[in-house]
Structures are given as C-alpha cells and as structure tokens.
Amino acid sequence: MAAPCETDTDTDSDTEAGTEASEPRERDTPEDIVLEAPANGLAFHPARNLLAAGDVDGDVFVFEYSCREGETKELWSSGHHLKSCRDLAFSEDGRKLITVSKDKAIHILDVEQGRLDKRISKAHGVAINSLLLVDEHLLATGDDSGRIRLWDQRKESPIMDLRHHEEYIADMALDSAKKMLLTASGDGCLGVFNIKRHRFELLSEAQNGDLTSVTLMKRGKKVACGSSEGTIYLFNWNGFGATSDRFALKAESVDCMVPVTDNLLCTGSTDGIIRAVNILPNRVVGSVGQHAGEPVEQLALSHCGQLLASSGHDHRLKFWNMTELRSVVVDDYRKRKKKGGQLQALSSKAWGMDDFFAGLKEEEATVPAPVDDDEEESEDSD
C-alpha cells in the first residue's frame, strides 16, 4: 500500500504548542533541501515518500521527505557518473533508480542500498539528455544530437535506434497505450515515434525557439509543448503536423512542466516563477511559488499528487503544496482576476515568506499577467 504524503498544516495554538514542545512541528510542506550543485534531474518514488535528484556534478541523491520539521533526511548518494546527471526516474515497482548523464552512460541503481547494479557505459555517442521509462523492462533515451534509442534492460544493445531531429532531445512523453513516443527537441519540432513497430512517424513543423518539454493533457486528446520563447504550443492527437493552438505566457521561457490534473499543469521558467496554467480555456491561474532570482531547472509531482518539488539554480530543492491549486475552478479565477489584476498566489509560500529575497515585491510588477480572454482561448476548446 502506498505511503500517504504528509501534508497536514500546523493548526496548533500557542498553548497547545507549549504543552507539546517535544513533538516535531507539522509543516505545510517538507523543508527545503540544499545541495552543493544545481539539480538537473528530479523524480518522486511511485509509492514511498522518497525524492531523487541528480546534479550537475554527476552526483545522485535519494532523500526521505517528511512534513515533520527536522525529519527530512538523505538516505544515500552515488557518485558513479563522471559528468552531469541529466535525468533520472524510478522503476514502476520503485526498486530501481535509472539515471542518464552527460558522460553518455545509463546507470541502474538499487533504491534500498544505493548500489550500482548495472552500467551501460557508452549507451550513446554523445551526451544523453533525456530519459523515459516505458514499462518494467523498456526505457527510452534521447541525446544531444537528436538521436532516440529504445532499450530492453535485459539486453546490452538498443532495440531501436533512430535520429530524425537536428538538435538535442529535451523531453519525451508516452501515450496511455505505450505505443507512441513523443519528443520535444531543440530544433523546435515535436517528434512522433512508434515504439511498438520501432519506426519513425513524423516531425511537426518547426516552432519558434527550442521545444523544451512535452506532456499529454485533456485525457490524451491534446499534447502540450513548452518552448524557450515562453509559449505553450498545443497539438491535437493525430494532428501532430501543425499546432492547433498556442498560448504565450509572457514568461521568459517554459523550461519544464508537469501535469497536475487533466486540465492543469505547472511550468518552470528562467525568471524563477512556477506558474499554474489551465489548458483549454488557456489561463495562467496563478503562482505556485518561485526560486527567487534563479531559473527553475526541473519539476516533479509526488505519488499522492499533493506535493510539487522543484529544483533551481539556487541549489535548492523546494516543495509546494498543491491542495489550493487542485481546488481552483477556472470560472472563479476569471472573476477574481477582473477585480484584482495581480498574479494569484496558490500556496502559502508563494510570493515571499522566509525563503525569498527581501526585494521580491519589486519583481511583482514584472510578473506577466494572463493575456486577454480572446487571445488565450482556443477556438476548439473542449
């Protein structure tokens, strides 16, 4: 049985706190984790309260997190990669942690012991940038040259090897049938690969800037791609040649994103802000939080869906409570937006508090507000 995420808010009164001074204080989220270097890769365990991170020095860490103050701790670390760890993921059963690196290697680690169980030292000819687990045995990797490889962990050589992108593979996604692999590339194209038949299907027309991230939304009917230009591009399923809609966040970039519900996703940007975005109708719902003054590198959602983790160039792993975001209704948000005009804070730590710079309020004037309704909404809204 999956361990429940601990996200209870501290509601004790001063009197109760005094009488129970020996009890660890309950927090809204786990405490920040500070690393020696920025983390590129970030992944939650599928059942336990564990968070894995891989940093630019090649080190991999696994932490056990808790909302009880002082109880978040490092379980183990691994320094087997020779260069930056670019991406990582837990296996479906949670027993293995798979990592990929700039050193061109794939590592498979035992989660309990932190032991290196398997290494494919020259998995690609150039640095590996992206990783996606397909099932218990299969995984896909994408490298800096635009090459995609499909691996069976029981074999030493790839079972599919294709290169149709001209630039690095930034991110990958899979349909529910685990048949079609979607790739976002630095060449601005969305790629489609049939991994059941081991063949290339098509590339979309090139968009402005690099495509940095890709995810499925709206029960798999829509594909959303983030871009280095701060725009989210939407494609219809089976309509990958050209976009069906585009949504400019007025952010500096959309460097990473993760779906929270079927309609809502969170994006991380070079400006440090973590935005909550509704897809169709397209709305910037508000701010979940930020790494003040530092780019957001990666986002991940916990197994229970109540916690979002983010890594930034400030060397911190931060946690954000998703409870308020999940309760947001787009129509209600639109009414509030017309009255206020400020980007709505969707967590207790958004816009300041202890872990943000004292001058943060000056930055609020530069936070992009949602564009007008006519520009945001798609003509083919579901």
Coordinates of C-alpha atoms in Angstrom, one line a residue:
M1 CA 0.0 0.0 0.0
A2 CA 1.3 3.4 -0.9
A3 CA 2.5 5.6 2.0
P4 CA 0.4 8.7 2.3
C5 CA 2.0 12.1 1.7
E6 CA 2.3 14.1 4.9
T7 CA 0.8 17.5 4.0
D8 CA -1.1 18.4 7.1
T9 CA -1.0 22.1 8.0
D10 CA 0.2 23.1 11.5
T11 CA -3.0 24.3 13.3
D12 CA -1.8 24.0 16.9
S13 CA -2.5 27.1 19.1
D14 CA 0.3 28.7 21.2
T15 CA -1.0 26.9 24.2
E16 CA -1.0 23.5 22.6
A17 CA 2.5 24.1 21.2
G18 CA 3.7 24.8 24.6
T19 CA 2.3 21.6 26.1
E20 CA 3.6 19.5 23.2
A21 CA 7.0 21.1 22.8
S22 CA 8.7 17.8 22.4
E23 CA 6.6 16.9 19.3
P24 CA 8.1 17.8 15.9
R25 CA 6.2 20.7 14.4
E26 CA 4.0 19.8 11.4
R27 CA 4.7 21.9 8.3
D28 CA 2.6 22.7 5.2
T29 CA 5.4 21.1 3.1
P30 CA 8.7 19.4 3.8
E31 CA 11.7 21.7 4.4
D32 CA 14.0 22.8 1.6
I33 CA 16.9 20.6 0.7
V34 CA 20.1 22.3 -0.1
L35 CA 22.6 20.7 -2.5
E36 CA 26.2 21.6 -3.3
A37 CA 25.3 22.0 -7.0
P38 CA 22.1 22.6 -9.0
A39 CA 20.0 19.5 -9.8
N40 CA 19.1 18.7 -13.4
G41 CA 17.1 15.6 -12.7
L42 CA 14.2 15.2 -10.2
A43 CA 11.9 12.3 -9.5
F44 CA 9.5 11.1 -6.8
H45 CA 9.2 7.4 -5.8
P46 CA 5.9 5.8 -7.1
A47 CA 4.8 4.7 -3.6
R48 CA 7.1 5.9 -0.8
N49 CA 8.0 9.4 0.4
L50 CA 11.3 9.5 -1.4
L51 CA 12.7 12.1 -3.8
A52 CA 15.7 11.5 -6.1
A53 CA 17.9 14.3 -7.5
G54 CA 20.8 14.2 -9.9
D55 CA 23.1 17.3 -10.0
V56 CA 25.5 18.9 -12.5
D57 CA 28.5 17.3 -10.8
G58 CA 27.2 13.9 -11.6
D59 CA 26.1 13.0 -8.0
V60 CA 22.7 11.3 -7.4
F61 CA 20.9 11.6 -4.1
V62 CA 17.8 9.9 -2.6
F63 CA 16.0 11.7 0.2
E64 CA 13.2 10.6 2.5
Y65 CA 11.0 13.7 3.0
S66 CA 8.5 14.5 5.7
C67 CA 6.3 17.4 6.8
R68 CA 7.5 17.0 10.3
E69 CA 10.2 19.5 11.0
G70 CA 13.7 18.1 11.0
E71 CA 12.7 14.7 9.7
T72 CA 13.6 15.1 6.0
K73 CA 16.9 13.3 5.5
E74 CA 19.4 12.0 2.9
L75 CA 19.3 8.2 2.6
W76 CA 22.2 7.7 0.2
S77 CA 24.2 9.3 -2.6
S78 CA 26.1 8.0 -5.6
G79 CA 29.0 9.5 -7.4
H80 CA 29.3 6.9 -10.2
H81 CA 28.6 9.4 -13.1
L82 CA 31.7 11.1 -14.4
K83 CA 29.8 14.2 -15.6
S84 CA 26.5 15.9 -15.1
C85 CA 23.4 13.7 -14.3
R86 CA 20.9 15.0 -16.8
D87 CA 17.8 12.9 -16.0
L88 CA 16.5 10.1 -13.7
A89 CA 13.4 8.0 -13.0
F90 CA 12.3 5.3 -10.6
S91 CA 11.1 2.0 -12.0
E92 CA 7.4 1.1 -11.8
D93 CA 7.9 -1.1 -8.8
G94 CA 10.1 1.5 -7.1
R95 CA 13.0 -0.9 -6.6
K96 CA 15.4 0.6 -9.2
L97 CA 16.5 4.2 -10.0
I98 CA 17.7 4.7 -13.6
T99 CA 19.9 7.7 -14.3
V100 CA 21.5 9.1 -17.5
S101 CA 24.4 11.5 -17.9
K102 CA 26.5 13.8 -20.0
D103 CA 29.1 11.0 -19.7
K104 CA 27.0 9.0 -22.2
A105 CA 26.2 6.3 -19.6
I106 CA 23.0 4.7 -18.3
H107 CA 23.1 3.6 -14.7
I108 CA 20.7 1.3 -12.9
L109 CA 20.8 1.7 -9.1
D110 CA 19.2 -0.3 -6.2
V111 CA 17.0 2.1 -4.3
E112 CA 17.4 0.4 -0.9
Q113 CA 21.1 0.2 -0.9
G114 CA 22.2 2.8 -3.4
R115 CA 24.2 0.1 -5.1
L116 CA 25.1 0.3 -8.8
D117 CA 23.5 -2.8 -10.3
K118 CA 24.2 -2.1 -14.0
R119 CA 26.1 0.3 -16.2
I120 CA 25.9 0.8 -19.9
S121 CA 29.0 3.0 -20.3
K122 CA 28.7 4.0 -23.9
A123 CA 24.9 4.0 -24.4
H124 CA 25.2 6.9 -26.9
G125 CA 27.9 8.5 -28.9
V126 CA 27.2 11.9 -27.3
A127 CA 25.8 13.2 -24.1
I128 CA 22.4 11.8 -23.0
N129 CA 19.9 14.5 -22.1
S130 CA 16.5 12.8 -21.6
L131 CA 15.1 9.6 -20.1
L132 CA 11.6 8.0 -20.2
L133 CA 10.6 4.6 -18.7
V134 CA 8.1 2.7 -20.8
D135 CA 7.4 -0.3 -18.6
E136 CA 9.2 -2.8 -16.3
H137 CA 11.8 -3.6 -18.9
L138 CA 11.8 -0.9 -21.6
L139 CA 13.2 2.6 -21.4
A140 CA 13.9 5.4 -24.0
T141 CA 16.8 7.8 -24.1
G142 CA 17.4 10.9 -26.1
D143 CA 20.8 12.6 -26.7
D144 CA 22.3 16.0 -27.6
S145 CA 22.5 15.1 -31.3
G146 CA 18.7 14.3 -31.6
R147 CA 19.1 10.5 -31.5
I148 CA 16.4 8.3 -29.8
R149 CA 17.2 4.9 -28.5
L150 CA 14.9 2.3 -27.0
W151 CA 16.4 -0.2 -24.6
D152 CA 15.4 -3.5 -23.1
Q153 CA 17.1 -3.6 -19.7
R154 CA 17.7 -7.4 -20.2
K155 CA 19.9 -6.6 -23.2
E156 CA 23.1 -4.7 -23.7
S157 CA 22.3 -3.1 -27.1
P158 CA 19.4 -0.8 -28.1
I159 CA 16.4 -2.4 -29.8
M160 CA 15.6 0.8 -31.6
D161 CA 18.0 3.5 -32.8
L162 CA 16.6 6.5 -34.8
R163 CA 17.7 10.0 -35.5
H164 CA 15.4 12.5 -37.2
H165 CA 15.8 15.6 -35.0
E166 CA 18.6 18.1 -35.8
E167 CA 19.1 19.2 -32.2
Y168 CA 19.1 17.8 -28.7
I169 CA 16.1 15.9 -27.2
A170 CA 14.8 18.0 -24.4
D171 CA 11.9 15.8 -23.1
M172 CA 9.8 12.8 -24.0
A173 CA 6.2 11.6 -23.3
L174 CA 4.2 8.4 -23.9
D175 CA 0.6 7.8 -24.7
S176 CA -1.5 5.6 -22.4
A177 CA -1.2 2.6 -24.8
K178 CA 2.6 2.9 -24.6
K179 CA 2.8 2.8 -28.3
M180 CA 3.6 6.3 -29.4
L181 CA 6.7 8.2 -28.1
L182 CA 6.6 12.0 -28.4
T183 CA 9.8 14.0 -28.3
A184 CA 10.4 17.7 -27.8
S185 CA 13.6 18.9 -29.4
G186 CA 15.9 21.9 -29.6
D187 CA 15.2 22.1 -33.3
G188 CA 11.7 23.4 -32.5
C189 CA 9.9 20.2 -33.7
L190 CA 7.7 17.7 -32.0
G191 CA 8.7 14.2 -33.0
V192 CA 6.4 11.1 -33.1
F193 CA 7.9 7.6 -32.9
N194 CA 6.1 4.2 -32.9
I195 CA 8.0 2.2 -30.4
K196 CA 5.8 -0.9 -30.9
R197 CA 6.9 -1.1 -34.6
H198 CA 10.3 0.6 -34.0
R199 CA 9.8 3.2 -36.6
F200 CA 9.7 7.0 -37.1
E201 CA 6.3 8.5 -37.9
L202 CA 6.7 12.3 -38.4
L203 CA 8.0 15.6 -37.3
S204 CA 5.8 18.7 -36.7
E205 CA 6.6 22.0 -38.4
A206 CA 9.3 23.9 -36.5
Q207 CA 8.1 26.3 -33.9
N208 CA 9.8 29.5 -32.7
G209 CA 12.6 28.6 -30.3
D210 CA 13.5 25.3 -28.7
L211 CA 10.8 22.9 -27.6
T212 CA 11.8 22.2 -24.0
S213 CA 9.1 20.0 -22.6
V214 CA 6.1 17.8 -23.7
T215 CA 3.1 16.3 -21.9
L216 CA -0.3 14.9 -22.7
M217 CA -3.4 16.7 -21.4
K218 CA -7.2 16.6 -21.7
R219 CA -7.4 12.8 -21.4
G220 CA -4.7 12.3 -24.1
K221 CA -6.6 14.4 -26.7
K222 CA -4.1 17.3 -26.5
V223 CA -0.3 17.5 -26.5
A224 CA 1.3 20.5 -24.8
C225 CA 4.8 21.6 -25.6
G226 CA 6.7 24.3 -23.7
S227 CA 9.3 26.5 -25.5
S228 CA 12.3 28.6 -24.8
E229 CA 10.3 31.6 -26.0
G230 CA 7.7 31.3 -23.2
T231 CA 4.9 29.9 -25.3
I232 CA 3.0 26.7 -24.8
Y233 CA 2.1 25.0 -28.2
L234 CA -0.9 22.7 -28.3
F235 CA -1.3 19.8 -30.8
N236 CA -4.4 17.6 -31.4
W237 CA -3.7 13.9 -31.0
N238 CA -3.2 12.5 -34.5
G239 CA -2.8 16.1 -35.7
F240 CA 0.9 16.5 -35.0
G241 CA 1.9 18.2 -38.2
A242 CA 0.8 21.7 -37.1
T243 CA -0.3 23.3 -33.8
S244 CA -4.0 23.6 -33.0
D245 CA -3.4 26.5 -30.6
R246 CA -0.6 28.5 -28.9
F247 CA -0.6 30.3 -25.6
A248 CA 2.1 32.9 -24.8
L249 CA 2.6 33.1 -21.0
K250 CA 4.7 36.2 -21.3
A251 CA 7.3 34.4 -19.3
E252 CA 11.0 34.4 -20.2
S253 CA 10.7 30.7 -21.1
V254 CA 8.9 27.5 -20.3
D255 CA 11.9 25.3 -19.4
C256 CA 10.0 22.4 -17.7
M257 CA 6.4 21.5 -17.0
V258 CA 4.4 18.8 -15.2
P259 CA 0.7 17.9 -15.4
V260 CA -1.1 18.2 -12.1
T261 CA -4.6 17.3 -13.3
D262 CA -6.1 16.6 -16.7
N263 CA -6.5 20.4 -17.3
L264 CA -3.9 22.0 -15.1
L265 CA -0.1 21.9 -15.4
C266 CA 2.8 23.7 -13.7
T267 CA 5.6 25.4 -15.6
G268 CA 9.1 26.4 -14.5
S269 CA 10.8 29.4 -16.1
T270 CA 14.2 31.2 -16.4
D271 CA 12.6 34.0 -14.4
G272 CA 12.3 31.7 -11.4
I273 CA 8.5 31.6 -11.2
I274 CA 6.5 28.4 -11.0
R275 CA 3.2 29.1 -12.8
A276 CA 0.0 27.1 -12.7
V277 CA -1.6 27.0 -16.1
N278 CA -5.1 25.8 -17.2
I279 CA -5.3 24.2 -20.7
L280 CA -8.4 25.0 -22.7
P281 CA -9.5 27.5 -21.8
N282 CA -5.9 28.7 -21.6
R283 CA -5.3 30.7 -18.4
V284 CA -2.4 31.5 -16.1
V285 CA -4.2 30.5 -12.9
G286 CA -1.5 31.9 -10.6
S287 CA 1.8 31.4 -8.9
V288 CA 2.6 28.3 -7.0
G289 CA 6.0 29.7 -5.9
Q290 CA 9.4 30.6 -7.1
H291 CA 13.2 30.2 -6.8
A292 CA 13.8 33.9 -6.2
G293 CA 16.0 35.4 -8.9
E294 CA 17.2 31.9 -10.1
P295 CA 16.0 29.8 -13.0
V296 CA 13.8 26.7 -12.3
E297 CA 15.5 23.7 -13.7
Q298 CA 13.0 20.8 -13.1
L299 CA 9.6 20.0 -11.6
A300 CA 8.1 16.7 -10.3
L301 CA 4.8 15.7 -8.8
S302 CA 4.6 13.3 -5.8
H303 CA 2.9 9.9 -5.9
C304 CA -0.1 11.3 -4.0
G305 CA -0.4 14.4 -6.2
Q306 CA -0.3 16.7 -3.2
L307 CA 3.3 17.9 -3.4
L308 CA 5.2 19.6 -6.2
A309 CA 9.0 19.5 -6.0
S310 CA 11.2 22.0 -7.9
S311 CA 14.9 22.4 -8.4
G312 CA 16.6 25.6 -9.2
H313 CA 20.0 27.2 -9.8
D314 CA 20.0 28.3 -6.2
H315 CA 21.0 24.7 -5.3
R316 CA 17.7 24.2 -3.5
L317 CA 15.0 21.5 -3.8
K318 CA 11.7 23.1 -2.8
F319 CA 8.3 21.6 -2.0
W320 CA 5.0 23.2 -2.8
N321 CA 1.5 22.2 -1.5
M322 CA -0.9 21.5 -4.4
T323 CA -4.1 21.5 -2.3
E324 CA -5.2 25.0 -3.2
L325 CA -4.4 24.6 -6.8
R326 CA -6.5 21.5 -7.1
S327 CA -9.5 23.4 -5.8
V328 CA -9.2 26.2 -8.3
V329 CA -12.1 26.5 -10.8
V330 CA -11.2 28.5 -13.9
D331 CA -14.5 30.4 -13.9
D332 CA -14.0 31.5 -10.3
Y333 CA -10.4 32.6 -11.2
R334 CA -11.6 34.7 -14.1
K335 CA -13.9 36.7 -11.8
R336 CA -11.2 37.3 -9.2
K337 CA -8.8 38.3 -11.9
K338 CA -11.0 41.1 -13.2
K339 CA -11.2 42.6 -9.7
G340 CA -7.5 42.4 -8.8
G341 CA -5.1 42.2 -11.6
Q342 CA -2.3 40.5 -9.6
L343 CA -1.0 37.0 -10.2
Q344 CA -2.8 34.9 -7.6
A345 CA -0.7 33.1 -5.0
L346 CA -1.7 29.4 -4.9
S347 CA 0.4 28.2 -2.0
S348 CA 1.4 29.6 1.4
K349 CA 5.0 30.1 0.3
A350 CA 4.3 31.9 -2.9
W351 CA 5.4 35.5 -3.1
G352 CA 7.7 35.9 -0.3
M353 CA 7.9 34.5 3.2
D354 CA 11.2 33.4 4.8
D355 CA 12.9 31.8 1.8
F356 CA 12.6 34.7 -0.7
F357 CA 14.7 37.8 -1.2
A358 CA 13.6 40.9 0.7
G359 CA 13.2 42.9 -2.5
L360 CA 11.0 40.3 -4.1
K361 CA 7.9 42.7 -4.1
E362 CA 9.7 44.8 -6.7
E363 CA 9.7 41.9 -9.1
E364 CA 5.9 41.6 -8.9
A365 CA 5.5 44.4 -11.4
T366 CA 7.4 42.3 -13.9
V367 CA 5.4 39.1 -13.4
P368 CA 3.3 38.6 -16.6
A369 CA -0.4 38.8 -16.2
P370 CA -2.6 36.5 -18.4
V371 CA -3.3 37.8 -21.8
D372 CA -6.8 38.8 -22.7
D373 CA -9.5 36.2 -22.9
D374 CA -9.7 36.5 -26.7
E375 CA -6.0 35.7 -27.0
E376 CA -6.0 32.9 -24.5
E377 CA -8.9 30.7 -25.5
S378 CA -8.7 28.1 -28.3
E379 CA -11.3 28.0 -31.0
D380 CA -11.5 24.2 -30.5
S381 CA -11.9 24.3 -26.7
D382 CA -13.1 21.1 -25.3

